[in-house]
mmCIF file of C-alpha atoms in Angstrom:
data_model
loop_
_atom_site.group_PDB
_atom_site.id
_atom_site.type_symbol
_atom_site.label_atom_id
_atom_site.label_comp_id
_atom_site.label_asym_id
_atom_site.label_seq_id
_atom_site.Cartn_x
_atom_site.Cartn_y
_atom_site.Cartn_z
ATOM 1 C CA UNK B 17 49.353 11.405 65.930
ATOM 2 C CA UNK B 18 51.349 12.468 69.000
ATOM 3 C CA UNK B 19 54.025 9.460 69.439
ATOM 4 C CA UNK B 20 55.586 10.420 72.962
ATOM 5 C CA UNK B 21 54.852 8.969 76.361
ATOM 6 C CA UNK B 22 55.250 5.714 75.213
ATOM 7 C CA UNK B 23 53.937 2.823 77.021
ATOM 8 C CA UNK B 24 53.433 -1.254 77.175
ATOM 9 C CA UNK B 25 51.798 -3.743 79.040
ATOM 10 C CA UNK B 26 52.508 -7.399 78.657
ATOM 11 C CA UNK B 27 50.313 -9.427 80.096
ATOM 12 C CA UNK B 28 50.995 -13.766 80.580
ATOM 13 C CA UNK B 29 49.386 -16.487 81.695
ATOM 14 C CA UNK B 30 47.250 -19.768 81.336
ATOM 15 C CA UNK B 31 43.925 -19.428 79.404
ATOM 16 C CA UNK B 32 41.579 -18.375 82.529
ATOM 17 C CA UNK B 33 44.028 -18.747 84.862
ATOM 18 C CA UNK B 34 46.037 -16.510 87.107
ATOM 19 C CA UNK B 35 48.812 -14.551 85.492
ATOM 20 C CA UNK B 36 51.033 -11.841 85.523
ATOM 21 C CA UNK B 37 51.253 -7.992 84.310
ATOM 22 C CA UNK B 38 53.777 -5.731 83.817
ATOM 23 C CA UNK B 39 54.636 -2.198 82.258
ATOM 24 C CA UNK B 40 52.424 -0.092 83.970
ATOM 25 C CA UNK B 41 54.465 3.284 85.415
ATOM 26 C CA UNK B 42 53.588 5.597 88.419
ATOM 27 C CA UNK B 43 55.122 8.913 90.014
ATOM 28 C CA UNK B 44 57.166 6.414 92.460
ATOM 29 C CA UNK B 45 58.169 4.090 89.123
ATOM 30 C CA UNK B 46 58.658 6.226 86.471
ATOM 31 C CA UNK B 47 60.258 3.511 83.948
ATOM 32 C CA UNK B 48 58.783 0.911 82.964
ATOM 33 C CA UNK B 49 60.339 -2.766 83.266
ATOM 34 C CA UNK B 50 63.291 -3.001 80.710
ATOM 35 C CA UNK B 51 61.422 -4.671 77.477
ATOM 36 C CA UNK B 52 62.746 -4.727 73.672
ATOM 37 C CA UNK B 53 60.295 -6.914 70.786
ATOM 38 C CA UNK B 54 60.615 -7.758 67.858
ATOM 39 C CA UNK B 55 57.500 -9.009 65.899
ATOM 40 C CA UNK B 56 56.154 -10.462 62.513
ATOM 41 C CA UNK B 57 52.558 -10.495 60.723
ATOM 42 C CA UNK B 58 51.855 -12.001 57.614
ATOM 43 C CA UNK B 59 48.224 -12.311 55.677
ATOM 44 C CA UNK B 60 48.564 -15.932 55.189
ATOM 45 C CA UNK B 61 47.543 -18.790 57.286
ATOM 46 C CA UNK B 62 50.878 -19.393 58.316
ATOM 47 C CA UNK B 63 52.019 -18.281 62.028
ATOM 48 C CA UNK B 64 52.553 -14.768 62.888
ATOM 49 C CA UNK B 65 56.145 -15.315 65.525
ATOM 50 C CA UNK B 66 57.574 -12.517 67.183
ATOM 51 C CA UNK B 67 60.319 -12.365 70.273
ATOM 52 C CA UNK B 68 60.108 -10.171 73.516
ATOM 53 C CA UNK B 69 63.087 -9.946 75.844
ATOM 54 C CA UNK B 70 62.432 -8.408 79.326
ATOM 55 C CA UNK B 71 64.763 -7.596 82.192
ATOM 56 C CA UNK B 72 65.066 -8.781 85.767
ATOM 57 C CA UNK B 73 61.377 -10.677 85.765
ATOM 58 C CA UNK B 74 60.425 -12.108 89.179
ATOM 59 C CA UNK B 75 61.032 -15.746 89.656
ATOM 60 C CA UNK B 76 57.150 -16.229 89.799
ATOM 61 C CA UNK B 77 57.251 -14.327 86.633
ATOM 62 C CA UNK B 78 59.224 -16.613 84.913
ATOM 63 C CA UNK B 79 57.766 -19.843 86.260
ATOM 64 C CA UNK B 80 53.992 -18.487 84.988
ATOM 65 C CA UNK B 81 55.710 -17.987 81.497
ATOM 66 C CA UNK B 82 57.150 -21.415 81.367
ATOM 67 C CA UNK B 83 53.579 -23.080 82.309
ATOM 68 C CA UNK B 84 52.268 -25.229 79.417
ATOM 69 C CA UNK B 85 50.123 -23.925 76.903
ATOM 70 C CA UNK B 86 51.084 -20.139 78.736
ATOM 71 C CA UNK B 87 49.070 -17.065 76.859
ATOM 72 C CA UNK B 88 50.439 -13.638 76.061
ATOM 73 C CA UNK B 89 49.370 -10.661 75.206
ATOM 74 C CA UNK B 90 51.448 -7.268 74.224
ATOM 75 C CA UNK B 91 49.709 -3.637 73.826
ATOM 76 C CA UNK B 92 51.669 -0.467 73.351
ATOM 77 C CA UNK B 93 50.904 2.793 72.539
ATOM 78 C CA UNK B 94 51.205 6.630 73.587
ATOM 79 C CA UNK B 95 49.701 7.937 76.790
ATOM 80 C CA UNK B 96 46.420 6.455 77.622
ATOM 81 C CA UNK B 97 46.234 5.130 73.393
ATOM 82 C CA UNK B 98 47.697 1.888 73.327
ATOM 83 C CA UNK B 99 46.279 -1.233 71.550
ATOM 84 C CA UNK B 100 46.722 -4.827 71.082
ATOM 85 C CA UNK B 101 50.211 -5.533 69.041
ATOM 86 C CA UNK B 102 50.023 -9.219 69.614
ATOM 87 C CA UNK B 103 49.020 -12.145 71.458
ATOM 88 C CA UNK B 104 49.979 -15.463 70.960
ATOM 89 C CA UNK B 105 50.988 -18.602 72.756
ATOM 90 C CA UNK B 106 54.516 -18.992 73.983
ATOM 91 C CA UNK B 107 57.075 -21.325 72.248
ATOM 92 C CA UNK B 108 60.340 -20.950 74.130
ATOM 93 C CA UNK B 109 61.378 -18.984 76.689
ATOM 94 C CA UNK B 110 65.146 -18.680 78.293
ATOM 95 C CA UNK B 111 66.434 -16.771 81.186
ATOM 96 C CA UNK B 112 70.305 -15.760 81.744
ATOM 97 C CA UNK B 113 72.561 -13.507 82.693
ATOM 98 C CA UNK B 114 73.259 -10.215 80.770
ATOM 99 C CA UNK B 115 75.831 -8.010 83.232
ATOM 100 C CA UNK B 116 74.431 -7.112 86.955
ATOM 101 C CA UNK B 117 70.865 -7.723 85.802
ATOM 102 C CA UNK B 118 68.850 -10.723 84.298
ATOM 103 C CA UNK B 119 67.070 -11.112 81.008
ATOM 104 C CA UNK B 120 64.375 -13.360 79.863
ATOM 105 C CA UNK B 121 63.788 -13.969 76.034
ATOM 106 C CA UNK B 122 60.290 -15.016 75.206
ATOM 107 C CA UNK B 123 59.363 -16.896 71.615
ATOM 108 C CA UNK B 124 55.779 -16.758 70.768
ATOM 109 C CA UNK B 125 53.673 -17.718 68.227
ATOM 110 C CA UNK B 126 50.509 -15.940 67.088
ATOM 111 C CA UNK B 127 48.244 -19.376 67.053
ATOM 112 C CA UNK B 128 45.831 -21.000 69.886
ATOM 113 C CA UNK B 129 45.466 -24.097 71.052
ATOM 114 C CA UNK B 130 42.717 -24.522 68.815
ATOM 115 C CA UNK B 131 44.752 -23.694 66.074
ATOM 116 C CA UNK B 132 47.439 -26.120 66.595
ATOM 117 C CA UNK B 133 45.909 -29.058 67.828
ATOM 118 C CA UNK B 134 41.806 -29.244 67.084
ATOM 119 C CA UNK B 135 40.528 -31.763 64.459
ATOM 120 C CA UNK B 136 37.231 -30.910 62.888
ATOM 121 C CA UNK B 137 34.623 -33.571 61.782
ATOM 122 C CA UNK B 138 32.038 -31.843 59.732
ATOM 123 C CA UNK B 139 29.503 -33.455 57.415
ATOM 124 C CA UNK B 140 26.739 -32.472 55.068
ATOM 125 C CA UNK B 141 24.623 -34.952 52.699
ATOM 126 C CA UNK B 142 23.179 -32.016 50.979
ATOM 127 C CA UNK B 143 23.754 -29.017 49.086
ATOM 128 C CA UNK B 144 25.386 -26.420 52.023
ATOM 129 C CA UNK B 145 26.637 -22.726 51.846
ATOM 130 C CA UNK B 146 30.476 -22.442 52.477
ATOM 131 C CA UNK B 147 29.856 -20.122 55.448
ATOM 132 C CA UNK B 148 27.974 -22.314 57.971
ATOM 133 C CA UNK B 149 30.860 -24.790 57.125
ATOM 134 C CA UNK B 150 33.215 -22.248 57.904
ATOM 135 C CA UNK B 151 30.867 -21.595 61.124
ATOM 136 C CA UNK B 152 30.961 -24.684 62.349
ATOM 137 C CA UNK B 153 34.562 -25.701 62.042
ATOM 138 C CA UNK B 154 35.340 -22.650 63.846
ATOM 139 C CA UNK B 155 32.914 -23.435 66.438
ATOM 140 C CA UNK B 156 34.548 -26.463 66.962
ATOM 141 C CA UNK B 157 38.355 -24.530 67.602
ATOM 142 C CA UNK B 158 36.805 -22.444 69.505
ATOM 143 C CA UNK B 159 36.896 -19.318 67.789
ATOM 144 C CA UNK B 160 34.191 -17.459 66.826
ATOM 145 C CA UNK B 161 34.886 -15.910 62.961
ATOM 146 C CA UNK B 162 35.718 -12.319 61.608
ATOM 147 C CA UNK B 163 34.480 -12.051 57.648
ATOM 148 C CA UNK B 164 35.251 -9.162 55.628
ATOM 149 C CA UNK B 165 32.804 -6.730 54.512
ATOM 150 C CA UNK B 166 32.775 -7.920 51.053
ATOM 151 C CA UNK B 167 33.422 -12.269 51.864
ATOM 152 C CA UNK B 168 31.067 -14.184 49.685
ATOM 153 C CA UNK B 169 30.043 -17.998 50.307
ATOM 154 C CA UNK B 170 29.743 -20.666 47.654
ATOM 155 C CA UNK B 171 27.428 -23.388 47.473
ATOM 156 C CA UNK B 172 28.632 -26.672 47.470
ATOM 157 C CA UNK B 173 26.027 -28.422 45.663
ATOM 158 C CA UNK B 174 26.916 -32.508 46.314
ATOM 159 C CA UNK B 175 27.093 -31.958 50.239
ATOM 160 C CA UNK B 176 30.544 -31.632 52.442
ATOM 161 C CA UNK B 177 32.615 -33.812 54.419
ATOM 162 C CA UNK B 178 35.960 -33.445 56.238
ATOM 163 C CA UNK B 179 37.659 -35.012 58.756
ATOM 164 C CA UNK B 180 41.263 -33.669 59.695
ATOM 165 C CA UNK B 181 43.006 -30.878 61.194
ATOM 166 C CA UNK B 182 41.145 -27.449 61.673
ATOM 167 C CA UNK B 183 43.383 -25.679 59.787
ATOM 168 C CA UNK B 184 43.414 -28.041 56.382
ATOM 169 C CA UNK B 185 39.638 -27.592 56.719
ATOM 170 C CA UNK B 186 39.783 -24.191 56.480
ATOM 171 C CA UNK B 187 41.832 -23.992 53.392
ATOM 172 C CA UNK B 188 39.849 -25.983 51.531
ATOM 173 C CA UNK B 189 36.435 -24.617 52.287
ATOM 174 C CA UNK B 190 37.945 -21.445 51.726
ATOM 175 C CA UNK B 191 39.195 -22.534 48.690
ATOM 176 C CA UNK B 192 35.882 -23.207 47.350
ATOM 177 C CA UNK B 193 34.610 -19.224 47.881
ATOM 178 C CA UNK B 194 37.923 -17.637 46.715
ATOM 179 C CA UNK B 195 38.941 -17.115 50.897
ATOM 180 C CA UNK B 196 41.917 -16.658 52.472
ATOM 181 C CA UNK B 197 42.136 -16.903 56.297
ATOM 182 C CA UNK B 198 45.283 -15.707 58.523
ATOM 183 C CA UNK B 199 45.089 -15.860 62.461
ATOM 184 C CA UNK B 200 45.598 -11.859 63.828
ATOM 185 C CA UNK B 201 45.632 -11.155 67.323
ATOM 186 C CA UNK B 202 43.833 -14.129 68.273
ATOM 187 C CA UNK B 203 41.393 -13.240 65.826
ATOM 188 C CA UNK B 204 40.151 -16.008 62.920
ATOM 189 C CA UNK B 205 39.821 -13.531 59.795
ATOM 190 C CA UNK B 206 38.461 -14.917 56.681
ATOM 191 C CA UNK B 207 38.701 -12.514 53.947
ATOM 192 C CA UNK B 208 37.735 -11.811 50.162
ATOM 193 C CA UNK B 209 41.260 -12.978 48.687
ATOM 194 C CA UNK B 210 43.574 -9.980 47.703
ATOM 195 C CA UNK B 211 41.084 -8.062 49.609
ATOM 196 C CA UNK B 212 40.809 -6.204 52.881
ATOM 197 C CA UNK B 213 38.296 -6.722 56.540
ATOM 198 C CA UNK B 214 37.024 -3.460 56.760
ATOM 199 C CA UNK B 215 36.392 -0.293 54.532
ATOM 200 C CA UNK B 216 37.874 1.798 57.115
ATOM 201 C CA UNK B 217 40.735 3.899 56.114
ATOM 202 C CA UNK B 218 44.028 4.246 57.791
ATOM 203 C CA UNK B 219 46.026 7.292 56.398
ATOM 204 C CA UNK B 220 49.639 6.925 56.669
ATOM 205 C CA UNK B 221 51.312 10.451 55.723
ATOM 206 C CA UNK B 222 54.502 12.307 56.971
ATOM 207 C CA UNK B 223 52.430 14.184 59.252
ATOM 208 C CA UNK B 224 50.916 10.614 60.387
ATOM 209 C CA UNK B 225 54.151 8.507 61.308
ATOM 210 C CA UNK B 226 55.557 8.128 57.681
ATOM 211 C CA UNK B 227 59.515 7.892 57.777
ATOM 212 C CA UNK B 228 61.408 8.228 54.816
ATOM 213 C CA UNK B 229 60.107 7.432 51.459
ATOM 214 C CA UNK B 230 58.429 4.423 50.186
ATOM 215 C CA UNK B 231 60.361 1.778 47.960
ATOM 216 C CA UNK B 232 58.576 -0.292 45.208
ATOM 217 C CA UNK B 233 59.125 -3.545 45.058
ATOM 218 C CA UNK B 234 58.159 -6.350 42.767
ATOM 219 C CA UNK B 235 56.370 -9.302 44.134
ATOM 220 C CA UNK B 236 56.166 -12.859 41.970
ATOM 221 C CA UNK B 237 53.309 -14.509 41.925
ATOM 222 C CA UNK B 238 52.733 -17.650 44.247
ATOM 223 C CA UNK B 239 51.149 -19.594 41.234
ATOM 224 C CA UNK B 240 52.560 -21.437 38.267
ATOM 225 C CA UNK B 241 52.161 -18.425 36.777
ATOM 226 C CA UNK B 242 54.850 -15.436 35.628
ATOM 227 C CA UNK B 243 52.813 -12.578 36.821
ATOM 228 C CA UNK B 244 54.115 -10.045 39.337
ATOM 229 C CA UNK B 245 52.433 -7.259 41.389
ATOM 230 C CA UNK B 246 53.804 -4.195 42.529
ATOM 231 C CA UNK B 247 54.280 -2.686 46.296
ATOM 232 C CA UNK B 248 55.480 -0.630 48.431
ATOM 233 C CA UNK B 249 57.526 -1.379 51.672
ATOM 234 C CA UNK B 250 57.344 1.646 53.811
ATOM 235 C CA UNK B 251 58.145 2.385 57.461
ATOM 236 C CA UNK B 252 56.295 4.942 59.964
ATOM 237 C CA UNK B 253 56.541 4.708 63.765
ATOM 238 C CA UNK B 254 54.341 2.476 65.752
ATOM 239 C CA UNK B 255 50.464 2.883 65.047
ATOM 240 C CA UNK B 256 48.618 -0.306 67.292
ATOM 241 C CA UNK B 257 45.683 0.880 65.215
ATOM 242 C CA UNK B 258 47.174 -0.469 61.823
ATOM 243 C CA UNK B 259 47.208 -4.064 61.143
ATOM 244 C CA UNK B 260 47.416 -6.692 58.671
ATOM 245 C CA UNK B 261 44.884 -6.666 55.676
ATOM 246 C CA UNK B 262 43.607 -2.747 57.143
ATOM 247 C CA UNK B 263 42.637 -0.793 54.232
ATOM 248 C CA UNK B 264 45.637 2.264 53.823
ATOM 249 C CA UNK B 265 45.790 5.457 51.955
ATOM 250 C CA UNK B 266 49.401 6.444 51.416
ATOM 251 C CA UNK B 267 50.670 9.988 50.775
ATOM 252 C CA UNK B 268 54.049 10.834 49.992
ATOM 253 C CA UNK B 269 55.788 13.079 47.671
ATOM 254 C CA UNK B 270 56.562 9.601 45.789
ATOM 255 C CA UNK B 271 53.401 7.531 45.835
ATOM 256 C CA UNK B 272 49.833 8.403 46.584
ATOM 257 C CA UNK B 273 47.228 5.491 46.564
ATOM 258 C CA UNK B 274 45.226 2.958 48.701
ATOM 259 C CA UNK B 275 46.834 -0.311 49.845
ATOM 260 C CA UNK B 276 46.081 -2.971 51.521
ATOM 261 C CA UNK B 277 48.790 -3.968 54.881
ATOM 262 C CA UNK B 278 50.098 -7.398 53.437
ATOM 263 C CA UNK B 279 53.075 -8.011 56.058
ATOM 264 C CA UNK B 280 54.454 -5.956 59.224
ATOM 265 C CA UNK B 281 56.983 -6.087 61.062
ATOM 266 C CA UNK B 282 56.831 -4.133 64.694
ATOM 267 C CA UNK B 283 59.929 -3.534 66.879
ATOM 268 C CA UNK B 284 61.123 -1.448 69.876
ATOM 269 C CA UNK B 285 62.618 -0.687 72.852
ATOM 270 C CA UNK B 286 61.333 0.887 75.966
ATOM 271 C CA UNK B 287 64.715 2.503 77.440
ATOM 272 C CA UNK B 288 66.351 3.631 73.606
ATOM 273 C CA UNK B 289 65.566 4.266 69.958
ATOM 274 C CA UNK B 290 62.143 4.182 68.392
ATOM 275 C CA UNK B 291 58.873 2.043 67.819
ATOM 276 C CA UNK B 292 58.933 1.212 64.309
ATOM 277 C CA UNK B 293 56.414 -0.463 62.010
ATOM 278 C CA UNK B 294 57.889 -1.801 58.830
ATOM 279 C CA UNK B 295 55.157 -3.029 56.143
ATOM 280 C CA UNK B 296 54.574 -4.023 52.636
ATOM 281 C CA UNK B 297 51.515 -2.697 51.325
ATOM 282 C CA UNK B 298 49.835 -4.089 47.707
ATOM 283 C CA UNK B 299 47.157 -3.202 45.659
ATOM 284 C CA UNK B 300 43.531 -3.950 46.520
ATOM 285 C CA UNK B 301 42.159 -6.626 44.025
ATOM 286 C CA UNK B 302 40.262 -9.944 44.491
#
């Protein structure tokens, strides 16, 4: 992987509405806007957050971020390679002074509206497959659902109910098929638990991006139970490609195996120092 040229485009806005974008560079521009971010993924159904400070936005740039309910999206990448590192809804957002120029700090959260504010009313008097429950719920936030390769559905033999908030619906259908669901991107992923979305391998080497060598930690379990798992928290420079619950092969002269991308952190700065992904990876089980 060739990690030079490096280049962003944020993109904000109102859900099909008109918006802003910036980062995009040209022979008469050669730098970018001033950005630095700082975000965080998780594989839990808990919000993904991140923060995104940019320098000397337009006033009309600042008044579209501050617009209820305002979307945004954040790719980066090398050259012409760049992919989707988040998108999310903004939170907070505050503009001051920093020297001669002015800088904006953005909060966002990796949720929708549909996320945050939909209740679901499903019902079923007979026996019913988790999955068209998990379907129609979606269907109803207005998502449309990602399942992994290897998800399997339940029956629920005495019929369904549930009236509530999306998001409690989802954990307990899942619960009944041994699910887990995170939000990704803007993306509903419902996955075997302990398990990865796809069977595609990343491989994350020195020659790939790897920096330094791995450390193994010890993770406790979330149950009542003493049991612990082990991982690795390892660091490589900024892959878009690589996200949370992707499949991994990691080689180093310390640890060679294949993971599964648990948590990841992604930071960097435009003008100085690098574009770092810090992860935890575990062991595939279910």
């Amino acid at each position: 992987m060739t990690n030079w040229d490096r280049q962003y485009r944020l993109s904000a806005g109102p859900a099909g509405g008109t918006g802003f974008e910036i980062g995009e560079t040209s022979p008469q521009q050669p730098t970018a806007m001033h950005i630095n971010f700082s975000l965080s993924k998780n594989d839990s159904s808990t919000s993904n957050t991140g923060k995104v400070t940019v320098w000397n936005l337009s006033d009309a740039h600042i008044a579209t971020l501050n617009e209820k309910d305002c979307c945004v999206q954040l790719k980066a990448g090398y050259g012409k390679t760049m992919g989707l590192i988040f998108s999310g809804l903004v939170s907070f957002v505050c503009t001051e002074k920093d020297g001669a120029d002015q800088k904006t700090t953005i909060e966002v959260t990796d949720s929708t509206v549909g996320i945050r504010d939909t209740y679901v009313s499903v019902s079923y008097a007979d026996k019913i497959n988790a999955r068209p429950i998990l379907d129609d719920i979606a269907a109803q936030m207005g998502l449309v659902p990602s399942y992994s390769y290897d998800a399997q559905f339940s029956d629920i033999q005495n019929g369904f109910s549930f009236v509530g908030l999306a998001r409690d619906g989802l954990d307990k259908v899942c619960h009944t098929s041994n699910l887990t669901w995170s939000l990704q991107n803007g993306v509903l992923q419902i996955k075997k638990t302990g398990s990865t979305m796809t069977q595609e391998v990343y491989l994350l080497s020195p020659e790939t991006g790897l920096i330094g060598m791995p450390k193994k930690v010890q993770i406790s379990s979330s149950s009542s139970t003493d049991q612990q798992s082990v991982g690795w928290d390892v660091e490589f420079f900024l892959n878009p490609s690589i996200n949370v619950d992707d499949y991994l092969r990691l080689e180093s002269r310390y640890v060679t195996g294949f993971f599964r991308v648990s948590t990841i952190q992604i930071s960097g700065d435009n003008i100085s120092g690098d574009w770092v992904c810090s992860a935890r990876l575990l062991e595939v089980g279910g």
